PDB file of C-alpha atoms in Angstrom:
ATOM      1  CA  UNK A 160      14.928 -25.734  19.235  1.00  0.00           C
ATOM      2  CA  UNK A 161      17.295 -23.939  16.934  1.00  0.00           C
ATOM      3  CA  UNK A 162      17.857 -20.376  15.791  1.00  0.00           C
ATOM      4  CA  UNK A 163      17.963 -20.541  12.014  1.00  0.00           C
ATOM      5  CA  UNK A 164      19.654 -17.865   9.909  1.00  0.00           C
ATOM      6  CA  UNK A 165      19.180 -17.839   6.148  1.00  0.00           C
ATOM      7  CA  UNK A 166      21.873 -16.283   3.976  1.00  0.00           C
ATOM      8  CA  UNK A 167      24.225 -17.003   6.854  1.00  0.00           C
ATOM      9  CA  UNK A 168      27.463 -16.456   4.935  1.00  0.00           C
ATOM     10  CA  UNK A 169      26.363 -13.136   3.422  1.00  0.00           C
ATOM     11  CA  UNK A 170      27.497  -9.710   4.614  1.00  0.00           C
ATOM     12  CA  UNK A 171      24.756  -9.340   7.228  1.00  0.00           C
ATOM     13  CA  UNK A 172      24.357 -13.038   7.988  1.00  0.00           C
ATOM     14  CA  UNK A 173      27.976 -13.397   9.084  1.00  0.00           C
ATOM     15  CA  UNK A 174      27.522 -10.677  11.691  1.00  0.00           C
ATOM     16  CA  UNK A 175      24.287 -12.252  12.938  1.00  0.00           C
ATOM     17  CA  UNK A 176      25.816 -15.704  13.375  1.00  0.00           C
ATOM     18  CA  UNK A 177      28.818 -14.250  15.195  1.00  0.00           C
ATOM     19  CA  UNK A 178      26.474 -12.361  17.504  1.00  0.00           C
ATOM     20  CA  UNK A 179      24.425 -15.471  18.193  1.00  0.00           C
ATOM     21  CA  UNK A 180      27.528 -17.470  19.077  1.00  0.00           C
ATOM     22  CA  UNK A 181      28.204 -14.949  21.842  1.00  0.00           C
ATOM     23  CA  UNK A 182      24.745 -15.629  23.318  1.00  0.00           C
ATOM     24  CA  UNK A 183      23.860 -19.307  22.755  1.00  0.00           C
ATOM     25  CA  UNK A 184      25.687 -22.637  22.281  1.00  0.00           C
ATOM     26  CA  UNK A 185      26.810 -23.270  18.704  1.00  0.00           C
ATOM     27  CA  UNK A 186      24.659 -26.389  18.358  1.00  0.00           C
ATOM     28  CA  UNK A 187      21.558 -24.212  18.829  1.00  0.00           C
ATOM     29  CA  UNK A 188      22.399 -22.197  15.685  1.00  0.00           C
ATOM     30  CA  UNK A 189      21.582 -23.403  12.172  1.00  0.00           C
ATOM     31  CA  UNK A 190      23.221 -21.592   9.262  1.00  0.00           C
ATOM     32  CA  UNK A 191      21.342 -21.920   5.968  1.00  0.00           C
ATOM     33  CA  UNK A 192      23.734 -21.589   3.039  1.00  0.00           C
ATOM     34  CA  UNK A 193      23.841 -22.337  -0.670  1.00  0.00           C
ATOM     35  CA  UNK A 194      27.535 -23.264  -0.675  1.00  0.00           C
ATOM     36  CA  UNK A 195      28.531 -25.575   2.160  1.00  0.00           C
ATOM     37  CA  UNK A 196      32.235 -24.854   1.607  1.00  0.00           C
ATOM     38  CA  UNK A 197      31.702 -21.213   2.566  1.00  0.00           C
ATOM     39  CA  UNK A 198      30.370 -22.354   5.938  1.00  0.00           C
ATOM     40  CA  UNK A 199      33.251 -24.708   6.780  1.00  0.00           C
ATOM     41  CA  UNK A 200      34.525 -22.385   9.489  1.00  0.00           C
ATOM     42  CA  UNK A 201      31.099 -22.280  11.117  1.00  0.00           C
ATOM     43  CA  UNK A 202      30.748 -26.051  10.965  1.00  0.00           C
ATOM     44  CA  UNK A 203      34.144 -26.382  12.647  1.00  0.00           C
ATOM     45  CA  UNK A 204      32.810 -24.266  15.508  1.00  0.00           C
ATOM     46  CA  UNK A 205      29.814 -26.534  15.999  1.00  0.00           C
ATOM     47  CA  UNK A 206      27.177 -24.583  14.072  1.00  0.00           C
ATOM     48  CA  UNK A 207      24.638 -26.756  12.274  1.00  0.00           C
ATOM     49  CA  UNK A 208      24.788 -26.282   8.509  1.00  0.00           C
ATOM     50  CA  UNK A 209      21.769 -26.653   6.227  1.00  0.00           C
ATOM     51  CA  UNK A 210      22.310 -26.419   2.475  1.00  0.00           C
ATOM     52  CA  UNK A 211      19.308 -24.868   0.756  1.00  0.00           C
ATOM     53  CA  UNK A 212      18.426 -22.389  -1.969  1.00  0.00           C
ATOM     54  CA  UNK A 213      15.656 -19.789  -2.096  1.00  0.00           C
ATOM     55  CA  UNK A 214      15.108 -20.789  -5.747  1.00  0.00           C
ATOM     56  CA  UNK A 215      14.656 -24.496  -4.919  1.00  0.00           C
ATOM     57  CA  UNK A 216      11.767 -24.721  -2.424  1.00  0.00           C
ATOM     58  CA  UNK A 217      12.180 -28.471  -2.015  1.00  0.00           C
ATOM     59  CA  UNK A 218      15.597 -27.898  -0.417  1.00  0.00           C
ATOM     60  CA  UNK A 219      13.926 -25.920   2.373  1.00  0.00           C
ATOM     61  CA  UNK A 220      11.542 -28.671   3.475  1.00  0.00           C
ATOM     62  CA  UNK A 221      13.843 -30.169   6.104  1.00  0.00           C
ATOM     63  CA  UNK A 222      15.534 -26.976   7.280  1.00  0.00           C
ATOM     64  CA  UNK A 223      13.045 -25.847   9.932  1.00  0.00           C
ATOM     65  CA  UNK A 224      11.609 -27.597  12.990  1.00  0.00           C
ATOM     66  CA  UNK A 225       8.736 -26.812  15.342  1.00  0.00           C
ATOM     67  CA  UNK A 226       9.691 -24.124  17.816  1.00  0.00           C
ATOM     68  CA  UNK A 227      12.567 -22.703  15.781  1.00  0.00           C
ATOM     69  CA  UNK A 228      13.211 -18.988  15.613  1.00  0.00           C
ATOM     70  CA  UNK A 229      14.089 -17.988  12.059  1.00  0.00           C
ATOM     71  CA  UNK A 230      15.796 -14.952  10.550  1.00  0.00           C
ATOM     72  CA  UNK A 231      14.874 -14.576   6.893  1.00  0.00           C
ATOM     73  CA  UNK A 232      17.515 -12.280   5.437  1.00  0.00           C
ATOM     74  CA  UNK A 233      16.067 -10.759   2.292  1.00  0.00           C
ATOM     75  CA  UNK A 234      17.459 -11.984  -1.001  1.00  0.00           C
ATOM     76  CA  UNK A 235      20.001  -9.761  -2.717  1.00  0.00           C
ATOM     77  CA  UNK A 236      19.334 -11.264  -6.149  1.00  0.00           C
ATOM     78  CA  UNK A 237      18.375  -8.265  -8.273  1.00  0.00           C
ATOM     79  CA  UNK A 238      16.388  -9.290 -11.326  1.00  0.00           C
ATOM     80  CA  UNK A 239      14.938 -12.415  -9.739  1.00  0.00           C
ATOM     81  CA  UNK A 240      11.499 -12.842  -8.189  1.00  0.00           C
ATOM     82  CA  UNK A 241      12.578 -12.023  -4.667  1.00  0.00           C
ATOM     83  CA  UNK A 242       9.049 -12.225  -3.296  1.00  0.00           C
ATOM     84  CA  UNK A 243       8.718 -15.804  -4.545  1.00  0.00           C
ATOM     85  CA  UNK A 244      12.089 -16.606  -2.975  1.00  0.00           C
ATOM     86  CA  UNK A 245      10.964 -15.210   0.360  1.00  0.00           C
ATOM     87  CA  UNK A 246       7.610 -17.009   0.164  1.00  0.00           C
ATOM     88  CA  UNK A 247       9.416 -20.320  -0.327  1.00  0.00           C
ATOM     89  CA  UNK A 248      11.171 -19.804   3.011  1.00  0.00           C
ATOM     90  CA  UNK A 249       7.971 -18.583   4.652  1.00  0.00           C
ATOM     91  CA  UNK A 250       5.976 -21.577   3.434  1.00  0.00           C
ATOM     92  CA  UNK A 251       8.559 -24.041   4.749  1.00  0.00           C
ATOM     93  CA  UNK A 252       8.749 -22.216   8.086  1.00  0.00           C
ATOM     94  CA  UNK A 253       4.964 -22.178   8.455  1.00  0.00           C
ATOM     95  CA  UNK A 254       4.676 -25.871   7.607  1.00  0.00           C
ATOM     96  CA  UNK A 255       7.262 -26.695  10.268  1.00  0.00           C
ATOM     97  CA  UNK A 256       5.487 -24.653  12.948  1.00  0.00           C
ATOM     98  CA  UNK A 257       8.273 -22.242  13.801  1.00  0.00           C
ATOM     99  CA  UNK A 258       7.876 -20.051  16.883  1.00  0.00           C
ATOM    100  CA  UNK A 259       8.994 -16.821  15.213  1.00  0.00           C
ATOM    101  CA  UNK A 260      10.038 -15.581  11.790  1.00  0.00           C
ATOM    102  CA  UNK A 261      11.992 -12.329  11.685  1.00  0.00           C
ATOM    103  CA  UNK A 262      12.388 -10.659   8.285  1.00  0.00           C
ATOM    104  CA  UNK A 263      14.897  -7.993   7.258  1.00  0.00           C
ATOM    105  CA  UNK A 264      12.695  -5.490   5.468  1.00  0.00           C
ATOM    106  CA  UNK A 265      12.978  -1.822   4.462  1.00  0.00           C
ATOM    107  CA  UNK A 266      11.818   1.294   6.317  1.00  0.00           C
ATOM    108  CA  UNK A 267       8.085   1.842   6.228  1.00  0.00           C
ATOM    109  CA  UNK A 268       8.681   5.404   5.014  1.00  0.00           C
ATOM    110  CA  UNK A 269      10.571   4.259   1.895  1.00  0.00           C
ATOM    111  CA  UNK A 270       8.595   4.662  -1.343  1.00  0.00           C
ATOM    112  CA  UNK A 271      11.425   3.831  -3.772  1.00  0.00           C
ATOM    113  CA  UNK A 272      11.051   0.747  -5.968  1.00  0.00           C
ATOM    114  CA  UNK A 273      13.508  -1.042  -3.685  1.00  0.00           C
ATOM    115  CA  UNK A 274      10.732  -1.235  -1.085  1.00  0.00           C
ATOM    116  CA  UNK A 275       8.193  -2.964  -3.349  1.00  0.00           C
ATOM    117  CA  UNK A 276       9.487  -6.507  -2.790  1.00  0.00           C
ATOM    118  CA  UNK A 277       9.749  -5.857   0.935  1.00  0.00           C
ATOM    119  CA  UNK A 278       6.165  -4.611   1.213  1.00  0.00           C
ATOM    120  CA  UNK A 279       4.918  -7.656  -0.736  1.00  0.00           C
ATOM    121  CA  UNK A 280       6.925  -9.989   1.489  1.00  0.00           C
ATOM    122  CA  UNK A 281       5.611  -8.292   4.616  1.00  0.00           C
ATOM    123  CA  UNK A 282       2.061  -8.826   3.358  1.00  0.00           C
ATOM    124  CA  UNK A 283       2.782 -12.525   2.822  1.00  0.00           C
ATOM    125  CA  UNK A 284       4.255 -12.817   6.316  1.00  0.00           C
ATOM    126  CA  UNK A 285       1.186 -11.234   7.900  1.00  0.00           C
ATOM    127  CA  UNK A 286      -1.153 -13.409   5.826  1.00  0.00           C
ATOM    128  CA  UNK A 287       0.713 -16.590   6.807  1.00  0.00           C
ATOM    129  CA  UNK A 288      -0.249 -16.446  10.463  1.00  0.00           C
ATOM    130  CA  UNK A 289       3.324 -17.197  11.535  1.00  0.00           C
ATOM    131  CA  UNK A 290       4.443 -15.162  14.576  1.00  0.00           C
ATOM    132  CA  UNK A 291       6.710 -12.504  13.085  1.00  0.00           C
ATOM    133  CA  UNK A 292       9.074  -9.628  13.706  1.00  0.00           C
ATOM    134  CA  UNK A 293       9.627  -7.100  10.939  1.00  0.00           C
ATOM    135  CA  UNK A 294      13.124  -5.642  11.108  1.00  0.00           C
ATOM    136  CA  UNK A 295      12.831  -2.643   8.813  1.00  0.00           C
ATOM    137  CA  UNK A 296      16.522  -2.006   8.251  1.00  0.00           C
ATOM    138  CA  UNK A 297      17.640   1.391   7.056  1.00  0.00           C
ATOM    139  CA  UNK A 298      20.656   1.967   4.826  1.00  0.00           C
ATOM    140  CA  UNK A 299      24.072   0.606   5.817  1.00  0.00           C
ATOM    141  CA  UNK A 300      27.199   2.666   6.499  1.00  0.00           C
ATOM    142  CA  UNK A 301      29.026   0.171   4.320  1.00  0.00           C
ATOM    143  CA  UNK A 302      27.017   1.261   1.282  1.00  0.00           C
ATOM    144  CA  UNK A 303      29.118   4.429   1.418  1.00  0.00           C
ATOM    145  CA  UNK A 304      32.415   3.148   2.801  1.00  0.00           C
ATOM    146  CA  UNK A 305      33.168  -0.093   0.968  1.00  0.00           C
ATOM    147  CA  UNK A 306      34.166   1.600  -2.273  1.00  0.00           C
ATOM    148  CA  UNK A 307      35.773   4.929  -1.455  1.00  0.00           C
ATOM    149  CA  UNK A 308      38.418   4.641  -4.181  1.00  0.00           C
ATOM    150  CA  UNK A 309      36.417   6.542  -6.858  1.00  0.00           C
ATOM    151  CA  UNK A 310      35.576   9.272  -4.324  1.00  0.00           C
ATOM    152  CA  UNK A 311      39.239   9.720  -3.472  1.00  0.00           C
ATOM    153  CA  UNK A 312      40.312   9.503  -7.111  1.00  0.00           C
ATOM    154  CA  UNK A 313      37.891  12.159  -8.348  1.00  0.00           C
ATOM    155  CA  UNK A 314      37.742  14.266  -5.194  1.00  0.00           C
ATOM    156  CA  UNK A 315      33.972  14.151  -5.267  1.00  0.00           C
ATOM    157  CA  UNK A 316      30.952  12.408  -3.820  1.00  0.00           C
ATOM    158  CA  UNK A 317      28.319  12.159  -6.549  1.00  0.00           C
ATOM    159  CA  UNK A 318      24.733  11.383  -5.483  1.00  0.00           C
ATOM    160  CA  UNK A 319      21.202  12.302  -6.500  1.00  0.00           C
ATOM    161  CA  UNK A 320      20.086  12.883  -2.905  1.00  0.00           C
ATOM    162  CA  UNK A 321      19.933  16.679  -2.922  1.00  0.00           C
ATOM    163  CA  UNK A 322      20.156  18.035   0.608  1.00  0.00           C
ATOM    164  CA  UNK A 323      18.396  15.030   2.091  1.00  0.00           C
ATOM    165  CA  UNK A 324      19.546  13.593   5.402  1.00  0.00           C
ATOM    166  CA  UNK A 325      19.987   9.899   6.083  1.00  0.00           C
ATOM    167  CA  UNK A 326      20.505   7.943   9.303  1.00  0.00           C
ATOM    168  CA  UNK A 327      22.702   4.973   8.471  1.00  0.00           C
ATOM    169  CA  UNK A 328      24.286   2.386  10.771  1.00  0.00           C
ATOM    170  CA  UNK A 329      26.775  -0.434  10.365  1.00  0.00           C
ATOM    171  CA  UNK A 330      25.821  -3.972   9.401  1.00  0.00           C
ATOM    172  CA  UNK A 331      27.064  -5.027  12.828  1.00  0.00           C
ATOM    173  CA  UNK A 332      24.503  -2.690  14.414  1.00  0.00           C
ATOM    174  CA  UNK A 333      21.608  -4.157  12.446  1.00  0.00           C
ATOM    175  CA  UNK A 334      22.890  -7.656  13.194  1.00  0.00           C
ATOM    176  CA  UNK A 335      22.935  -6.884  16.920  1.00  0.00           C
ATOM    177  CA  UNK A 336      19.265  -5.904  16.732  1.00  0.00           C
ATOM    178  CA  UNK A 337      18.426  -9.163  14.970  1.00  0.00           C
ATOM    179  CA  UNK A 338      20.344 -11.149  17.583  1.00  0.00           C
ATOM    180  CA  UNK A 339      18.419  -9.394  20.356  1.00  0.00           C
ATOM    181  CA  UNK A 340      15.121 -10.389  18.750  1.00  0.00           C
ATOM    182  CA  UNK A 341      16.194 -13.975  18.108  1.00  0.00           C
ATOM    183  CA  UNK A 342      17.522 -14.544  21.626  1.00  0.00           C
ATOM    184  CA  UNK A 343      15.035 -12.409  23.556  1.00  0.00           C
ATOM    185  CA  UNK A 344      11.347 -12.546  24.368  1.00  0.00           C
ATOM    186  CA  UNK A 345       8.357 -10.369  23.643  1.00  0.00           C
ATOM    187  CA  UNK A 346       9.090  -9.549  20.001  1.00  0.00           C
ATOM    188  CA  UNK A 347       6.201 -11.495  18.461  1.00  0.00           C
ATOM    189  CA  UNK A 348       4.201  -9.551  15.885  1.00  0.00           C
ATOM    190  CA  UNK A 349       6.333  -6.444  16.361  1.00  0.00           C
ATOM    191  CA  UNK A 350       7.621  -4.039  13.724  1.00  0.00           C
ATOM    192  CA  UNK A 351      10.832  -2.102  14.309  1.00  0.00           C
ATOM    193  CA  UNK A 352      11.972   0.905  12.272  1.00  0.00           C
ATOM    194  CA  UNK A 353      15.761   0.677  12.366  1.00  0.00           C
ATOM    195  CA  UNK A 354      18.263   3.427  11.610  1.00  0.00           C
ATOM    196  CA  UNK A 355      21.324   5.115  13.020  1.00  0.00           C
ATOM    197  CA  UNK A 356      21.346   7.526  15.936  1.00  0.00           C
ATOM    198  CA  UNK A 357      23.075  10.273  13.946  1.00  0.00           C
ATOM    199  CA  UNK A 358      21.997  11.573  10.557  1.00  0.00           C
ATOM    200  CA  UNK A 359      24.018  13.319   7.863  1.00  0.00           C
ATOM    201  CA  UNK A 360      23.637  14.841   4.438  1.00  0.00           C
ATOM    202  CA  UNK A 361      26.148  14.291   1.669  1.00  0.00           C
ATOM    203  CA  UNK A 362      27.863  17.640   2.124  1.00  0.00           C
ATOM    204  CA  UNK A 363      28.646  16.480   5.660  1.00  0.00           C
ATOM    205  CA  UNK A 364      29.617  13.038   4.380  1.00  0.00           C
ATOM    206  CA  UNK A 365      32.046  14.553   1.863  1.00  0.00           C
ATOM    207  CA  UNK A 366      33.538  16.710   4.621  1.00  0.00           C
ATOM    208  CA  UNK A 367      34.004  13.608   6.802  1.00  0.00           C
ATOM    209  CA  UNK A 368      35.848  11.811   3.997  1.00  0.00           C
ATOM    210  CA  UNK A 369      37.998  14.932   3.532  1.00  0.00           C
ATOM    211  CA  UNK A 370      38.973  14.994   7.203  1.00  0.00           C
ATOM    212  CA  UNK A 371      39.716  11.278   7.343  1.00  0.00           C
ATOM    213  CA  UNK A 372      41.676  11.142   4.071  1.00  0.00           C
ATOM    214  CA  UNK A 373      43.391  14.547   4.100  1.00  0.00           C
ATOM    215  CA  UNK A 374      42.112  15.134   0.556  1.00  0.00           C
ATOM    216  CA  UNK A 375      39.652  17.772  -0.550  1.00  0.00           C
ATOM    217  CA  UNK A 376      36.338  16.081  -1.312  1.00  0.00           C
ATOM    218  CA  UNK A 377      33.240  17.922  -2.497  1.00  0.00           C
ATOM    219  CA  UNK A 378      29.629  16.833  -2.925  1.00  0.00           C
ATOM    220  CA  UNK A 379      28.194  17.053  -6.412  1.00  0.00           C
ATOM    221  CA  UNK A 380      24.420  16.722  -6.373  1.00  0.00           C
ATOM    222  CA  UNK A 381      23.073  15.538  -9.735  1.00  0.00           C
ATOM    223  CA  UNK A 382      19.623  14.633 -11.082  1.00  0.00           C
ATOM    224  CA  UNK A 383      18.531  11.007 -10.695  1.00  0.00           C
ATOM    225  CA  UNK A 384      18.760  10.290 -14.436  1.00  0.00           C
ATOM    226  CA  UNK A 385      22.306  11.655 -14.532  1.00  0.00           C
ATOM    227  CA  UNK A 386      23.254   9.550 -11.528  1.00  0.00           C
ATOM    228  CA  UNK A 387      21.790   6.448 -13.146  1.00  0.00           C
ATOM    229  CA  UNK A 388      23.862   7.135 -16.258  1.00  0.00           C
ATOM    230  CA  UNK A 389      27.022   7.534 -14.175  1.00  0.00           C
ATOM    231  CA  UNK A 390      26.355   4.197 -12.471  1.00  0.00           C
ATOM    232  CA  UNK A 391      25.677   2.314 -15.701  1.00  0.00           C
ATOM    233  CA  UNK A 392      28.762   3.912 -17.221  1.00  0.00           C
ATOM    234  CA  UNK A 393      30.738   2.461 -14.340  1.00  0.00           C
ATOM    235  CA  UNK A 394      29.405  -1.010 -15.080  1.00  0.00           C
ATOM    236  CA  UNK A 395      26.421  -1.180 -12.739  1.00  0.00           C
ATOM    237  CA  UNK A 396      23.572  -3.164 -14.390  1.00  0.00           C
ATOM    238  CA  UNK A 397      20.780  -0.836 -15.496  1.00  0.00           C
ATOM    239  CA  UNK A 398      18.049  -2.332 -13.246  1.00  0.00           C
ATOM    240  CA  UNK A 399      20.254  -1.969 -10.160  1.00  0.00           C
ATOM    241  CA  UNK A 400      21.356   1.523 -11.181  1.00  0.00           C
ATOM    242  CA  UNK A 401      17.693   2.532 -11.422  1.00  0.00           C
ATOM    243  CA  UNK A 402      17.065   1.152  -7.925  1.00  0.00           C
ATOM    244  CA  UNK A 403      20.002   3.087  -6.471  1.00  0.00           C
ATOM    245  CA  UNK A 404      18.903   6.299  -8.177  1.00  0.00           C
ATOM    246  CA  UNK A 405      15.408   5.751  -6.799  1.00  0.00           C
ATOM    247  CA  UNK A 406      16.791   5.353  -3.299  1.00  0.00           C
ATOM    248  CA  UNK A 407      18.641   8.653  -3.662  1.00  0.00           C
ATOM    249  CA  UNK A 408      15.393  10.361  -4.659  1.00  0.00           C
ATOM    250  CA  UNK A 409      13.870   8.939  -1.492  1.00  0.00           C
ATOM    251  CA  UNK A 410      16.792  10.240   0.564  1.00  0.00           C
ATOM    252  CA  UNK A 411      16.170  13.699  -0.901  1.00  0.00           C
ATOM    253  CA  UNK A 412      12.586  13.445   0.408  1.00  0.00           C
ATOM    254  CA  UNK A 413      13.745  12.419   3.883  1.00  0.00           C
ATOM    255  CA  UNK A 414      12.454   8.863   3.583  1.00  0.00           C
ATOM    256  CA  UNK A 415      15.605   7.273   5.006  1.00  0.00           C
ATOM    257  CA  UNK A 416      15.789   9.537   8.027  1.00  0.00           C
ATOM    258  CA  UNK A 417      14.818   7.136  10.841  1.00  0.00           C
ATOM    259  CA  UNK A 418      14.234   8.701  14.255  1.00  0.00           C
ATOM    260  CA  UNK A 419      12.561   5.867  16.189  1.00  0.00           C
ATOM    261  CA  UNK A 420      15.598   4.923  18.285  1.00  0.00           C
ATOM    262  CA  UNK A 421      14.617   1.250  17.835  1.00  0.00           C
ATOM    263  CA  UNK A 422      18.035   0.172  16.569  1.00  0.00           C
ATOM    264  CA  UNK A 423      20.180   1.388  19.451  1.00  0.00           C
ATOM    265  CA  UNK A 424      17.538   0.238  21.925  1.00  0.00           C
ATOM    266  CA  UNK A 425      17.494  -3.304  20.543  1.00  0.00           C
ATOM    267  CA  UNK A 426      21.264  -3.442  20.093  1.00  0.00           C
ATOM    268  CA  UNK A 427      21.773  -2.181  23.636  1.00  0.00           C
ATOM    269  CA  UNK A 428      24.357   0.388  22.564  1.00  0.00           C
ATOM    270  CA  UNK A 429      24.708   3.495  20.397  1.00  0.00           C
ATOM    271  CA  UNK A 430      24.934   2.883  16.674  1.00  0.00           C
ATOM    272  CA  UNK A 431      28.154   3.323  14.698  1.00  0.00           C
ATOM    273  CA  UNK A 432      28.535   6.854  13.268  1.00  0.00           C
ATOM    274  CA  UNK A 433      29.360   7.138   9.569  1.00  0.00           C
ATOM    275  CA  UNK A 434      32.550   9.005  10.516  1.00  0.00           C
ATOM    276  CA  UNK A 435      33.800   5.958  12.414  1.00  0.00           C
ATOM    277  CA  UNK A 436      33.081   3.658   9.466  1.00  0.00           C
ATOM    278  CA  UNK A 437      34.835   6.037   7.057  1.00  0.00           C
ATOM    279  CA  UNK A 438      37.955   6.110   9.246  1.00  0.00           C
ATOM    280  CA  UNK A 439      37.950   2.316   9.576  1.00  0.00           C
ATOM    281  CA  UNK A 440      37.557   1.851   5.821  1.00  0.00           C
ATOM    282  CA  UNK A 441      40.440   4.178   5.014  1.00  0.00           C
ATOM    283  CA  UNK A 442      42.710   2.474   7.551  1.00  0.00           C
ATOM    284  CA  UNK A 443      41.764  -0.969   6.273  1.00  0.00           C
TER     285      UNK A 443
END
């Protein structure tokens, strides 16, 4: 039996593999990667490496074995048929007879276009008959802390989220929840709504950046179309800019305010406040 993590060298996958290595022997972990060189450090630690690609279903045929627990980390390839990519993994996992397939989805409350591929993938998972866990991940702290330079340069946070509140958490928090599911029992056919313990709006976020940086930062709320234009002007591809603007509209409606408590319960600890991630990003 192995615990198999797809996208294992990605932002979330790295955290999941590290968490697994704290719980189980390395030879019980299989990291599925497209580029074997990026997994050299994991191989050196005894992790099994499987080279496969969501876009090449034949490469997935030998990745899974009966009894495996699998984490399907959703594809980040904007503009590709992500549902088909996910189905390729699902089909291979079902054929192998895996014991559990966990999928990183989106909150059930999210109506933005970003959720469409997730809802379609969830439907395919349920139809497959494979024992599943749906990890409906909310938004990440890192979405707002990995590129603070423009905020500091212009003294402004620009979003199309109105006064909406959002409950984010760190990637490490979401990874800890996934690790708990993959190494624990009793998660078959369960759906978890995952979000941070503490919520904020962007006026509060701007104030937190101000405190941490010592610079005056304000929140400028703009219409979604304006925000999309700002993003494309900064070099963001139009389809992705439209997705991000759509997410902000959902935030304004309260659709990314998650109050279930599932994330901290699964992780076994409180989630990481946005203020802590802001301070860490500015120090880094």
